[in-house]
PDB file of C-alpha atoms in Angstrom:
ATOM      1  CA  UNK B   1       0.000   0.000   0.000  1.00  0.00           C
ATOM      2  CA  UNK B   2       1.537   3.544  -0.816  1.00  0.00           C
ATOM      3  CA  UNK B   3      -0.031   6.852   0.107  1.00  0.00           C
ATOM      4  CA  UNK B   4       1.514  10.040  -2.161  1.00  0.00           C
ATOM      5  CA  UNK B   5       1.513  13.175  -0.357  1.00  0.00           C
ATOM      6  CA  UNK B   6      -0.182  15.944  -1.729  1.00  0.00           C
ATOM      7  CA  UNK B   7       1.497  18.028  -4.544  1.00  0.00           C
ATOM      8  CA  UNK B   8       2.162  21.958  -4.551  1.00  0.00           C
ATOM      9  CA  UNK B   9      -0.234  23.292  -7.038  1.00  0.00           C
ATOM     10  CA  UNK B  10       0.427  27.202  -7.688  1.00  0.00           C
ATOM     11  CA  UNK B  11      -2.496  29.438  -7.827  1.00  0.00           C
ATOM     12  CA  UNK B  12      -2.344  31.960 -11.152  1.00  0.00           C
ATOM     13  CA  UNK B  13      -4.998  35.345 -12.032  1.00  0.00           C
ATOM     14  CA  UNK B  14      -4.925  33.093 -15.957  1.00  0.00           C
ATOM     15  CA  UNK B  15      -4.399  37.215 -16.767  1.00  0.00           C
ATOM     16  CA  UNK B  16      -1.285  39.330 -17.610  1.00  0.00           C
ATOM     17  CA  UNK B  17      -1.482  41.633 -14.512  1.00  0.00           C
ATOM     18  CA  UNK B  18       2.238  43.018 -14.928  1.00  0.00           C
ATOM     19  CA  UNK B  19       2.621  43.719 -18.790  1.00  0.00           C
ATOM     20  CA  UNK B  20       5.218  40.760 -19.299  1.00  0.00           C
ATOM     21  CA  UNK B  21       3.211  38.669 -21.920  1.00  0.00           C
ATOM     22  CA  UNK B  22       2.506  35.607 -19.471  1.00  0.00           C
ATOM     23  CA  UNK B  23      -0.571  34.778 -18.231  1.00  0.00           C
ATOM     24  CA  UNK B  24       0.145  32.726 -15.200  1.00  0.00           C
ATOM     25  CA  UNK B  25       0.868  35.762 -12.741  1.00  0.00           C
ATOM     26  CA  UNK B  26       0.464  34.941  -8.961  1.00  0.00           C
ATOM     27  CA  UNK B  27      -2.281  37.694  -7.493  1.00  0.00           C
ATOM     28  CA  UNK B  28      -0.676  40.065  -5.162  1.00  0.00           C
ATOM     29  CA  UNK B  29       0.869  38.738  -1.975  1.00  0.00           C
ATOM     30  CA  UNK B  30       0.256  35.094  -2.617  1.00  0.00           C
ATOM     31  CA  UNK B  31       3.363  32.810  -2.495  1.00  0.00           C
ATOM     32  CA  UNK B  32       4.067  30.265  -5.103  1.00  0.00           C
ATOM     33  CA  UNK B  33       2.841  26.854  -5.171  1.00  0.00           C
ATOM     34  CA  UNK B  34      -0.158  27.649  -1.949  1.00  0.00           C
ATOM     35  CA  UNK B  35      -2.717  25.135  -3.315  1.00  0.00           C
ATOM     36  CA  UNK B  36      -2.262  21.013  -2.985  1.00  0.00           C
ATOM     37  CA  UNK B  37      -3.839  18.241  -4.488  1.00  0.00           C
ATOM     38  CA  UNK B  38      -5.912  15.914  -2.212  1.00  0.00           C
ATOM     39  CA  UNK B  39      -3.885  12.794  -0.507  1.00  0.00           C
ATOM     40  CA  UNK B  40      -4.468   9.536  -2.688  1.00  0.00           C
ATOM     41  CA  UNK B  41      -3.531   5.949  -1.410  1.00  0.00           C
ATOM     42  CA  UNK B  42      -2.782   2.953  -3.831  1.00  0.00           C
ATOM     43  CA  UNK B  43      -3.096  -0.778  -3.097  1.00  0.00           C
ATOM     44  CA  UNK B  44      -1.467  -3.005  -5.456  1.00  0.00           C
ATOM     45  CA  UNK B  45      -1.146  -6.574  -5.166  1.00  0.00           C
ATOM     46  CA  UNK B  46       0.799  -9.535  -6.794  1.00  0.00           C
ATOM     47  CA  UNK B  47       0.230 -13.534  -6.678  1.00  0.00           C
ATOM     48  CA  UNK B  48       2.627 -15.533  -8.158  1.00  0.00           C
ATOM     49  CA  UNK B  49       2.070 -19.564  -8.170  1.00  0.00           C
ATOM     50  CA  UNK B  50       4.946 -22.041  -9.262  1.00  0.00           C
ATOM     51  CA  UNK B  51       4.769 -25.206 -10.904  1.00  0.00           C
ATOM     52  CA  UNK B  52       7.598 -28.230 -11.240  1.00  0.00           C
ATOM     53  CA  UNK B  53       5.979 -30.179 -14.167  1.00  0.00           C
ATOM     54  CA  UNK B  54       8.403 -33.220 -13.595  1.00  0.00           C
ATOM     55  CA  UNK B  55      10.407 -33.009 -10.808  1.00  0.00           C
ATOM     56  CA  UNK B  56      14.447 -34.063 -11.999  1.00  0.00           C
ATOM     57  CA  UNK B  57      18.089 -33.602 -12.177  1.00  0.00           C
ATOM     58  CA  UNK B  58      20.230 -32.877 -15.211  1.00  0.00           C
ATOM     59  CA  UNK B  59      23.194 -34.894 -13.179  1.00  0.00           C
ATOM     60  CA  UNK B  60      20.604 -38.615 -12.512  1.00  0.00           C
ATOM     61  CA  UNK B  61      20.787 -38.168  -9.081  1.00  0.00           C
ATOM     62  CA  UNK B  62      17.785 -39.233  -7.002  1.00  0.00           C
ATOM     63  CA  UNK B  63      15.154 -36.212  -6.372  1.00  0.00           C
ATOM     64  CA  UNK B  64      15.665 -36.312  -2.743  1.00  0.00           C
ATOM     65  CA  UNK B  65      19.424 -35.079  -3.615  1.00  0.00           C
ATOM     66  CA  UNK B  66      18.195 -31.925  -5.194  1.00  0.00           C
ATOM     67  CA  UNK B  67      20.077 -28.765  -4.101  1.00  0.00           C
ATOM     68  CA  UNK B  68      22.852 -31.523  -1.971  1.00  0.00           C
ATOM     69  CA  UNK B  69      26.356 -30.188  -2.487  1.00  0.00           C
ATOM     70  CA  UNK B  70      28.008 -32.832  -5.546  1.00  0.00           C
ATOM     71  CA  UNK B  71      31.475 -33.764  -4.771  1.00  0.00           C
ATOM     72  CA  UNK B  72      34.059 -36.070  -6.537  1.00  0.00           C
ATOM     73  CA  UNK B  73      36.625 -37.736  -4.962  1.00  0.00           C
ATOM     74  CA  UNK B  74      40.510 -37.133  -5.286  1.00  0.00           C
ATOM     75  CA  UNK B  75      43.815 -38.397  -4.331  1.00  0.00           C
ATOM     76  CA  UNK B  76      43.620 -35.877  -1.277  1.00  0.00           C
ATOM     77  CA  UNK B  77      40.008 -36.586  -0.143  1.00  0.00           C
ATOM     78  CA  UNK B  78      36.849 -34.929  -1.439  1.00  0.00           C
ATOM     79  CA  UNK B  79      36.476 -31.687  -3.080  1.00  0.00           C
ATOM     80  CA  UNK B  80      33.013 -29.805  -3.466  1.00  0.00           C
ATOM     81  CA  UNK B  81      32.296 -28.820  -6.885  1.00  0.00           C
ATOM     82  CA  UNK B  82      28.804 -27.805  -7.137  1.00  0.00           C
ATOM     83  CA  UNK B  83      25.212 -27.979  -6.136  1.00  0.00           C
ATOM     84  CA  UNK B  84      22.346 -29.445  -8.207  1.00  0.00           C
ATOM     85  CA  UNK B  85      19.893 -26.998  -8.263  1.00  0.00           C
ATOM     86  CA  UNK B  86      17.592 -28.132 -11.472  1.00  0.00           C
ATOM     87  CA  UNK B  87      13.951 -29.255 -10.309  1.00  0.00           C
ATOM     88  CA  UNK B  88      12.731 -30.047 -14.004  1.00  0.00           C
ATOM     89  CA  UNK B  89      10.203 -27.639 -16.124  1.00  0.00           C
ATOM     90  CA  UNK B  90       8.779 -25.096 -14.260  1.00  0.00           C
ATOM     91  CA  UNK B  91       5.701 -22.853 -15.050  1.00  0.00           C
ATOM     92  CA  UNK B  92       5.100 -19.734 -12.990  1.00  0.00           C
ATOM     93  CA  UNK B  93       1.998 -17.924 -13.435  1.00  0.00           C
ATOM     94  CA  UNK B  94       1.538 -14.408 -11.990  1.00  0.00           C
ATOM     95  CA  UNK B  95      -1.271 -11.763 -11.533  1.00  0.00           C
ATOM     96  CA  UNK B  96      -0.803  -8.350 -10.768  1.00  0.00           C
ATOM     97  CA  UNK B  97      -3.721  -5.745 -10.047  1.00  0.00           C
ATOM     98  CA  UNK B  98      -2.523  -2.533  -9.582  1.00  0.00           C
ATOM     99  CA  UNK B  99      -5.066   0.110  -7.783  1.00  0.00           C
ATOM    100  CA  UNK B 100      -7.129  -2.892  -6.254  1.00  0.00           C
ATOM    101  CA  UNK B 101      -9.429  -0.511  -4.491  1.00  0.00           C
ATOM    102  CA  UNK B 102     -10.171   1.338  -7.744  1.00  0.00           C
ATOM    103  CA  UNK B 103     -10.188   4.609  -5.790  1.00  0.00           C
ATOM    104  CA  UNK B 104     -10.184   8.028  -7.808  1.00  0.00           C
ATOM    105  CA  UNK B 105      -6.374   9.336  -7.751  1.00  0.00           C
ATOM    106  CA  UNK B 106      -6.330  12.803  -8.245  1.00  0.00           C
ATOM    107  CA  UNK B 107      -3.153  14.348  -9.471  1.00  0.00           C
ATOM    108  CA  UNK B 108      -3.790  18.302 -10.141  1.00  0.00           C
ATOM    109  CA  UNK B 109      -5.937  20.982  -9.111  1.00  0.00           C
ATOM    110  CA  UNK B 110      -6.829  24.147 -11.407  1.00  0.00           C
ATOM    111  CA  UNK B 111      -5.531  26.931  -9.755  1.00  0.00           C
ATOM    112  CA  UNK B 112      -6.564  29.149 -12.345  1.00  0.00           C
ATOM    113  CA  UNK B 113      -8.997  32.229 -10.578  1.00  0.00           C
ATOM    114  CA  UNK B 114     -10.699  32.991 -13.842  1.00  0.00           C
ATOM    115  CA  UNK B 115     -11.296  29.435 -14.608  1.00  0.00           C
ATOM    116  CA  UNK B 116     -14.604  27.890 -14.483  1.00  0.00           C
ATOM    117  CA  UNK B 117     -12.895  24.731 -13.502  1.00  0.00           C
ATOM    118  CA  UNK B 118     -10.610  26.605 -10.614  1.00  0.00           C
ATOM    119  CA  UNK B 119     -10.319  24.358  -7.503  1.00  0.00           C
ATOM    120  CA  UNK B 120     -11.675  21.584  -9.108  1.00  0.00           C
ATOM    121  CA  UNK B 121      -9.758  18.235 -10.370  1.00  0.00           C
ATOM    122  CA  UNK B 122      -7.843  18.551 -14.005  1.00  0.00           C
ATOM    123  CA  UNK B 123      -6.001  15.270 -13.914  1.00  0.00           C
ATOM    124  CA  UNK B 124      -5.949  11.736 -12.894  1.00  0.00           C
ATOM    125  CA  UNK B 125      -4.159   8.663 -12.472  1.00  0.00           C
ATOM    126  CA  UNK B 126      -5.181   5.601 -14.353  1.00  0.00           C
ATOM    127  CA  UNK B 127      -7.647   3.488 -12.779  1.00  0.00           C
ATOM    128  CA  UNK B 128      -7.389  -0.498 -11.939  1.00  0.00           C
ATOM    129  CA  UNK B 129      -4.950  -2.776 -14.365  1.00  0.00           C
ATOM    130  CA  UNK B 130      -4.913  -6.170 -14.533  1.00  0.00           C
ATOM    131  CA  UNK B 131      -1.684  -8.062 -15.288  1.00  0.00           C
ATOM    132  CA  UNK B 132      -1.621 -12.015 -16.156  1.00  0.00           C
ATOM    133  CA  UNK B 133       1.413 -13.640 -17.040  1.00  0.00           C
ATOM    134  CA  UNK B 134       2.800 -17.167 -17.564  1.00  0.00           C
ATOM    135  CA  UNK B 135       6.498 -18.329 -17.886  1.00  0.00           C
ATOM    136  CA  UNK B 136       7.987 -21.738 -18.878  1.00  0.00           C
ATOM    137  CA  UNK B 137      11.641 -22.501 -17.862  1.00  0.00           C
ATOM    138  CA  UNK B 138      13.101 -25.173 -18.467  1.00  0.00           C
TER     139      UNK B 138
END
């Protein structure tokens, strides 16, 4: 779960009040950046299920040994030289939903005073997605 603090929004006239060809002057003695977006919260959630088709070693040693440390013998005793870590054909399949709750995320205000729209929402993050995936390894 994530929660995004609210962003600085400035707050504009939308006129040219000093002469300079921009419209997005501040009105007088208002600091940049005094309006913020509401707080929005996200909920995202993953499930991932694995599958050994056949359960095996590349080396023909007995399933039970799987992941056992494979040594080989030498004139000065035994020597470790690997682990078998192969457990055959695996699939994986995985599902992602990102905004599970579906809320409404806003991301900017207008802060335009001679906008019909001022203090109201102008932007959004995307609603729920739904991710499916499947792997094979082998």
């Amino acid at each position: 779960m994530t929660r995004l603090v609210p962003a600085a929004q400035p707050l504009t006239t939308g006129r040219d009040n000093n002469g300079d060809q921009s419209f997005s002057d501040r009105p007088a003695g208002v600091a940049r950046n005094t309006l913020t977006s509401p707080d929005t919260y996200n909920v995202d959630v993953t499930w991932t299920k694995i599958k050994t088709v056949k359960a095996e070693s590349r080396t023909s040693v007995p399933a039970s040994d799987i992941g056992a440390p494979q040594v080989t013998g030498g004139q000065s005793g035994a020597v470790q030289v690997g682990r078998v870590n192969f457990a055959g054909p695996r699939i994986t399949w995985n599902l992602t939903v990102r905004n599970l709750l579906n809320n409404t995320q806003v991301r900017a205000v207008s802060g335009v005073l001679t906008s019909p729209l001022f203090g109201k929402a102008i932007s959004f993050a995307a609603g729920r997605a739904i991710t499916v995936g499947l792997n094979f390894n082998f």
